[in-house]
Amino acid sequence: DQQVKQNSPSLSVQEGRISILNCDYTNSMFDYFLWYKKYPAEGPTFLISISSIKDKNEDGRFTVFLNKSAKHLSLHIVPSQPGDSAVYFCAAKSFISNFGNEKLTFGTGTRLTIIP
Amino acid sequence: ETGVTQTPRHLVMGMTNKKSLKCEQHLGHNAMYWYKQSAKKPLELMFVYNFKEQTENNSVPSRFSPECPNSSHLFLHLHTLQPEDSALYLCASSQDQGPSYEQYFGPGTRLTVT
């Protein structure tokens, strides 16, 4: 059972336009959400995050929106640049109270291609 | 060296071989992780170490054996693997475990089991 879902495996956007990547989750215990970006032959790199007590977090060209009632989050990139072409992973954390540990649950990723 | 490094980057091994994957983090972090990414599947957490102590084993088969001799190094010992174990194995580290501590990933080891 996949708890974090990215239903679009790929997305193509014209340079300069807005890219919107979507993510849905099923576990209401998730309390922190992250976006990672991955280039080929490299590991994922952290991009932006949002706590479940917020509905928006902005960092430069990147904004993450969280709709808790819909269990949905999205990453907006504006304006999109060719260097943004990568695979974007949505991830969610739930605090495991027994050991005080956390488990990061990932989606399958969306490949974003920015067309010059 | 900076960040999180992993060696080897590529590994091909037979089902009867024994090999080890190595991860080293140069960030002064206390927590280290092993993840597996199979084709068209999400990253799956395998093991978590915090201050050299294993704190999570996500129902991983015993043919995968982790070792964390210190907080900078993490190994994954492999023996009698199956072809379905072919995947990208990613190591990550974080300062600590808590909501705001993001994980930093290494480039991964692409493992092929023949």
mmCIF file of C-alpha atoms in Angstrom:
data_model
loop_
_atom_site.group_PDB
_atom_site.id
_atom_site.type_symbol
_atom_site.label_atom_id
_atom_site.label_comp_id
_atom_site.label_asym_id
_atom_site.label_seq_id
_atom_site.Cartn_x
_atom_site.Cartn_y
_atom_site.Cartn_z
ATOM 1 C CA ASP A 1 0.000 0.000 0.000
ATOM 2 C CA GLN A 2 1.652 3.171 -1.196
ATOM 3 C CA GLN A 3 1.194 5.927 1.361
ATOM 4 C CA VAL A 4 2.743 8.691 -0.751
ATOM 5 C CA LYS A 5 1.659 8.880 -4.366
ATOM 6 C CA GLN A 6 2.911 10.900 -7.284
ATOM 7 C CA ASN A 7 0.479 10.031 -10.037
ATOM 8 C CA SER A 8 2.281 11.830 -12.849
ATOM 9 C CA PRO A 9 5.447 9.979 -13.821
ATOM 10 C CA SER A 10 6.502 12.795 -16.119
ATOM 11 C CA LEU A 11 5.811 16.448 -16.865
ATOM 12 C CA SER A 12 7.064 18.789 -19.595
ATOM 13 C CA VAL A 13 6.945 22.563 -19.160
ATOM 14 C CA GLN A 14 8.118 25.434 -21.319
ATOM 15 C CA GLU A 15 11.009 27.468 -19.942
ATOM 16 C CA GLY A 16 9.767 30.513 -18.049
ATOM 17 C CA ARG A 17 6.375 28.983 -17.278
ATOM 18 C CA ILE A 18 5.181 27.539 -13.986
ATOM 19 C CA SER A 19 5.825 23.886 -13.156
ATOM 20 C CA ILE A 20 3.362 22.255 -10.757
ATOM 21 C CA LEU A 21 4.201 18.869 -9.301
ATOM 22 C CA ASN A 22 1.577 17.073 -7.263
ATOM 23 C CA CYS A 23 1.671 14.588 -4.430
ATOM 24 C CA ASP A 24 -1.070 12.808 -2.468
ATOM 25 C CA TYR A 25 -0.760 10.924 0.788
ATOM 26 C CA THR A 26 -2.988 8.600 2.744
ATOM 27 C CA ASN A 27 -1.475 8.506 6.233
ATOM 28 C CA SER A 28 -2.944 11.234 8.456
ATOM 29 C CA MET A 29 -0.067 10.705 10.915
ATOM 30 C CA PHE A 30 2.404 12.360 8.546
ATOM 31 C CA ASP A 31 3.477 15.650 10.091
ATOM 32 C CA TYR A 32 6.267 16.901 7.856
ATOM 33 C CA PHE A 33 6.603 16.897 4.094
ATOM 34 C CA LEU A 34 9.641 17.333 1.887
ATOM 35 C CA TRP A 35 10.544 17.610 -1.765
ATOM 36 C CA TYR A 36 13.776 16.165 -3.102
ATOM 37 C CA LYS A 37 15.311 16.673 -6.515
ATOM 38 C CA LYS A 38 17.429 14.056 -8.236
ATOM 39 C CA TYR A 39 19.727 14.374 -11.226
ATOM 40 C CA PRO A 40 20.950 11.246 -13.056
ATOM 41 C CA ALA A 41 23.869 9.480 -11.338
ATOM 42 C CA GLU A 42 23.420 11.584 -8.206
ATOM 43 C CA GLY A 43 21.572 11.039 -4.957
ATOM 44 C CA PRO A 44 18.419 13.010 -4.125
ATOM 45 C CA THR A 45 19.046 16.510 -2.782
ATOM 46 C CA PHE A 46 16.733 18.277 -0.382
ATOM 47 C CA LEU A 47 14.775 21.107 -1.962
ATOM 48 C CA ILE A 48 12.075 22.432 0.343
ATOM 49 C CA SER A 49 9.887 21.243 3.203
ATOM 50 C CA ILE A 50 6.694 22.115 5.037
ATOM 51 C CA SER A 51 5.346 21.298 8.464
ATOM 52 C CA SER A 52 1.787 20.061 8.821
ATOM 53 C CA ILE A 53 0.926 23.187 10.845
ATOM 54 C CA LYS A 54 1.504 25.365 7.771
ATOM 55 C CA ASP A 55 -0.190 25.503 4.405
ATOM 56 C CA LYS A 56 2.526 27.255 2.417
ATOM 57 C CA ASN A 57 6.291 27.581 2.408
ATOM 58 C CA GLU A 58 8.236 29.619 -0.093
ATOM 59 C CA ASP A 59 11.935 29.619 -0.953
ATOM 60 C CA GLY A 60 12.920 31.669 -3.970
ATOM 61 C CA ARG A 61 11.385 30.154 -7.089
ATOM 62 C CA PHE A 62 10.035 27.173 -5.138
ATOM 63 C CA THR A 63 6.786 27.130 -3.183
ATOM 64 C CA VAL A 64 5.193 24.134 -1.512
ATOM 65 C CA PHE A 65 1.482 24.134 -0.718
ATOM 66 C CA LEU A 66 -0.162 21.739 1.718
ATOM 67 C CA ASN A 67 -3.875 20.960 1.803
ATOM 68 C CA LYS A 68 -4.307 18.735 4.846
ATOM 69 C CA SER A 69 -8.018 18.142 4.390
ATOM 70 C CA ALA A 70 -7.369 16.815 0.894
ATOM 71 C CA LYS A 71 -4.110 15.113 1.941
ATOM 72 C CA HIS A 72 -2.457 16.811 -1.003
ATOM 73 C CA LEU A 73 0.666 18.836 -1.509
ATOM 74 C CA SER A 74 2.148 20.503 -4.522
ATOM 75 C CA LEU A 75 5.450 22.044 -5.529
ATOM 76 C CA HIS A 76 5.369 25.152 -7.697
ATOM 77 C CA ILE A 77 8.463 26.263 -9.599
ATOM 78 C CA VAL A 78 8.261 29.656 -11.227
ATOM 79 C CA PRO A 79 9.780 30.616 -13.522
ATOM 80 C CA SER A 80 10.960 27.188 -14.671
ATOM 81 C CA GLN A 81 14.552 26.955 -15.888
ATOM 82 C CA PRO A 82 16.354 24.263 -17.928
ATOM 83 C CA GLY A 83 18.426 23.353 -14.851
ATOM 84 C CA ASP A 84 15.212 22.341 -13.096
ATOM 85 C CA SER A 85 14.962 19.283 -15.355
ATOM 86 C CA ALA A 86 15.260 16.378 -12.911
ATOM 87 C CA VAL A 87 13.201 13.787 -11.050
ATOM 88 C CA TYR A 88 11.296 15.257 -8.109
ATOM 89 C CA PHE A 89 10.386 13.092 -5.139
ATOM 90 C CA CYS A 90 7.751 13.924 -2.593
ATOM 91 C CA ALA A 91 8.420 12.517 0.885
ATOM 92 C CA ALA A 92 6.608 12.494 4.190
ATOM 93 C CA LYS A 93 7.662 11.909 7.779
ATOM 94 C CA SER A 94 5.804 10.371 10.657
ATOM 95 C CA PHE A 95 7.310 10.383 14.083
ATOM 96 C CA ILE A 96 7.529 6.842 15.432
ATOM 97 C CA SER A 97 6.945 7.337 19.095
ATOM 98 C CA ASN A 98 8.257 4.001 20.355
ATOM 99 C CA PHE A 99 11.902 4.566 19.520
ATOM 100 C CA GLY A 100 11.690 8.298 18.946
ATOM 101 C CA ASN A 101 12.694 7.677 15.365
ATOM 102 C CA GLU A 102 11.321 8.891 12.115
ATOM 103 C CA LYS A 103 10.540 7.151 8.919
ATOM 104 C CA LEU A 104 10.751 9.010 5.630
ATOM 105 C CA THR A 105 8.240 7.646 3.094
ATOM 106 C CA PHE A 106 8.849 8.530 -0.548
ATOM 107 C CA GLY A 107 6.691 8.756 -3.629
ATOM 108 C CA THR A 108 7.788 7.209 -6.934
ATOM 109 C CA GLY A 109 8.902 10.528 -8.391
ATOM 110 C CA THR A 110 7.939 12.791 -11.296
ATOM 111 C CA ARG A 111 10.385 13.450 -14.105
ATOM 112 C CA LEU A 112 10.246 17.145 -14.973
ATOM 113 C CA THR A 113 11.569 18.293 -18.333
ATOM 114 C CA ILE A 114 11.921 21.994 -19.017
ATOM 115 C CA ILE A 115 11.736 22.777 -22.715
ATOM 116 C CA PRO A 116 13.966 25.684 -23.777
ATOM 117 C CA GLU B 1 35.655 15.016 0.209
ATOM 118 C CA THR B 2 32.418 16.636 1.187
ATOM 119 C CA GLY B 3 28.903 15.435 1.758
ATOM 120 C CA VAL B 4 28.007 11.767 1.569
ATOM 121 C CA THR B 5 30.120 9.417 -0.529
ATOM 122 C CA GLN B 6 29.391 5.834 -1.538
ATOM 123 C CA THR B 7 31.613 3.151 -3.001
ATOM 124 C CA PRO B 8 31.495 1.375 -5.308
ATOM 125 C CA ARG B 9 29.226 3.297 -7.659
ATOM 126 C CA HIS B 10 28.440 0.171 -9.661
ATOM 127 C CA LEU B 11 28.597 -3.477 -8.602
ATOM 128 C CA VAL B 12 27.800 -6.693 -10.431
ATOM 129 C CA MET B 13 27.787 -9.823 -8.307
ATOM 130 C CA GLY B 14 26.706 -13.425 -8.568
ATOM 131 C CA MET B 15 24.206 -14.965 -6.182
ATOM 132 C CA THR B 16 26.931 -16.823 -4.279
ATOM 133 C CA ASN B 17 29.238 -13.829 -3.855
ATOM 134 C CA LYS B 18 29.842 -11.771 -0.736
ATOM 135 C CA LYS B 19 30.373 -8.055 -1.174
ATOM 136 C CA SER B 20 30.070 -4.873 0.874
ATOM 137 C CA LEU B 21 28.814 -1.399 0.110
ATOM 138 C CA LYS B 22 30.471 1.500 1.874
ATOM 139 C CA CYS B 23 29.099 4.877 2.859
ATOM 140 C CA GLU B 24 30.960 7.750 4.453
ATOM 141 C CA GLN B 25 29.580 11.086 5.547
ATOM 142 C CA HIS B 26 31.749 14.159 6.076
ATOM 143 C CA LEU B 27 29.008 16.302 7.603
ATOM 144 C CA GLY B 28 29.383 15.493 11.287
ATOM 145 C CA HIS B 29 25.923 13.928 11.361
ATOM 146 C CA ASN B 30 24.707 11.475 13.976
ATOM 147 C CA ALA B 31 22.165 9.452 12.011
ATOM 148 C CA MET B 32 22.768 7.318 8.914
ATOM 149 C CA TYR B 33 20.372 5.400 6.696
ATOM 150 C CA TRP B 34 20.285 2.759 3.981
ATOM 151 C CA TYR B 35 17.586 2.962 1.310
ATOM 152 C CA LYS B 36 16.760 0.719 -1.627
ATOM 153 C CA GLN B 37 15.289 2.020 -4.870
ATOM 154 C CA SER B 38 13.995 -0.595 -7.275
ATOM 155 C CA ALA B 39 12.831 0.280 -10.764
ATOM 156 C CA LYS B 40 9.548 2.227 -10.773
ATOM 157 C CA LYS B 41 9.202 1.902 -7.005
ATOM 158 C CA PRO B 42 9.625 4.520 -4.282
ATOM 159 C CA LEU B 43 12.709 4.630 -2.123
ATOM 160 C CA GLU B 44 12.350 2.096 0.671
ATOM 161 C CA LEU B 45 13.994 2.607 4.020
ATOM 162 C CA MET B 46 16.079 -0.416 5.041
ATOM 163 C CA PHE B 47 18.052 0.505 8.143
ATOM 164 C CA VAL B 48 18.575 3.470 10.445
ATOM 165 C CA TYR B 49 21.523 4.053 12.755
ATOM 166 C CA ASN B 50 21.600 6.804 15.347
ATOM 167 C CA PHE B 51 24.839 7.357 17.257
ATOM 168 C CA LYS B 52 26.104 4.015 15.881
ATOM 169 C CA GLU B 53 23.116 2.108 17.274
ATOM 170 C CA GLN B 54 20.664 0.458 14.929
ATOM 171 C CA THR B 55 17.280 1.962 15.613
ATOM 172 C CA GLU B 56 15.279 0.667 12.668
ATOM 173 C CA ASN B 57 15.257 -2.518 10.644
ATOM 174 C CA ASN B 58 12.463 -2.299 8.152
ATOM 175 C CA SER B 59 11.858 -6.059 7.825
ATOM 176 C CA VAL B 60 14.932 -6.491 5.665
ATOM 177 C CA PRO B 61 16.039 -10.072 4.803
ATOM 178 C CA SER B 62 19.087 -11.319 6.670
ATOM 179 C CA ARG B 63 21.101 -11.540 3.453
ATOM 180 C CA PHE B 64 21.560 -7.791 3.992
ATOM 181 C CA SER B 65 23.679 -7.071 7.038
ATOM 182 C CA PRO B 66 24.448 -3.477 8.072
ATOM 183 C CA GLU B 67 27.423 -2.343 10.107
ATOM 184 C CA CYS B 68 28.081 1.060 11.622
ATOM 185 C CA PRO B 69 31.535 1.161 13.239
ATOM 186 C CA ASN B 70 31.316 4.896 13.935
ATOM 187 C CA SER B 71 28.963 7.755 13.169
ATOM 188 C CA SER B 72 30.806 8.609 9.929
ATOM 189 C CA HIS B 73 30.827 5.180 8.302
ATOM 190 C CA LEU B 74 28.095 2.779 7.329
ATOM 191 C CA PHE B 75 28.447 -0.540 5.538
ATOM 192 C CA LEU B 76 25.969 -2.892 3.942
ATOM 193 C CA HIS B 77 27.276 -6.440 3.738
ATOM 194 C CA LEU B 78 25.689 -8.561 1.031
ATOM 195 C CA HIS B 79 25.639 -12.337 0.732
ATOM 196 C CA THR B 80 23.643 -14.892 -1.258
ATOM 197 C CA LEU B 81 21.574 -12.188 -2.912
ATOM 198 C CA GLN B 82 18.760 -12.821 -5.368
ATOM 199 C CA PRO B 83 18.274 -11.206 -8.804
ATOM 200 C CA GLU B 84 15.331 -9.217 -7.402
ATOM 201 C CA ASP B 85 17.794 -7.486 -5.062
ATOM 202 C CA SER B 86 19.184 -5.633 -8.082
ATOM 203 C CA ALA B 87 18.505 -1.975 -7.351
ATOM 204 C CA LEU B 88 20.036 1.382 -6.514
ATOM 205 C CA TYR B 89 21.184 1.436 -2.884
ATOM 206 C CA LEU B 90 21.314 4.888 -1.375
ATOM 207 C CA CYS B 91 22.951 5.978 1.832
ATOM 208 C CA ALA B 92 21.845 9.113 3.660
ATOM 209 C CA SER B 93 22.728 10.986 6.820
ATOM 210 C CA SER B 94 21.093 13.626 8.973
ATOM 211 C CA GLN B 95 22.254 15.773 11.868
ATOM 212 C CA ASP B 96 19.796 14.035 14.129
ATOM 213 C CA GLN B 97 16.336 12.587 13.985
ATOM 214 C CA GLY B 98 13.574 15.143 14.271
ATOM 215 C CA PRO B 99 11.027 16.889 12.076
ATOM 216 C CA SER B 100 13.318 19.595 10.735
ATOM 217 C CA TYR B 101 16.417 17.501 10.067
ATOM 218 C CA GLU B 102 16.609 16.809 6.370
ATOM 219 C CA GLN B 103 18.527 13.841 5.061
ATOM 220 C CA TYR B 104 21.510 14.233 2.763
ATOM 221 C CA PHE B 105 21.952 11.459 0.227
ATOM 222 C CA GLY B 106 24.960 9.899 -1.386
ATOM 223 C CA PRO B 107 25.049 9.156 -5.139
ATOM 224 C CA GLY B 108 24.102 5.524 -4.630
ATOM 225 C CA THR B 109 25.504 2.147 -5.647
ATOM 226 C CA ARG B 110 23.872 0.531 -8.668
ATOM 227 C CA LEU B 111 23.806 -3.187 -7.818
ATOM 228 C CA THR B 112 23.157 -5.926 -10.350
ATOM 229 C CA VAL B 113 22.776 -9.499 -9.130
ATOM 230 C CA THR B 114 23.280 -12.122 -11.819
#
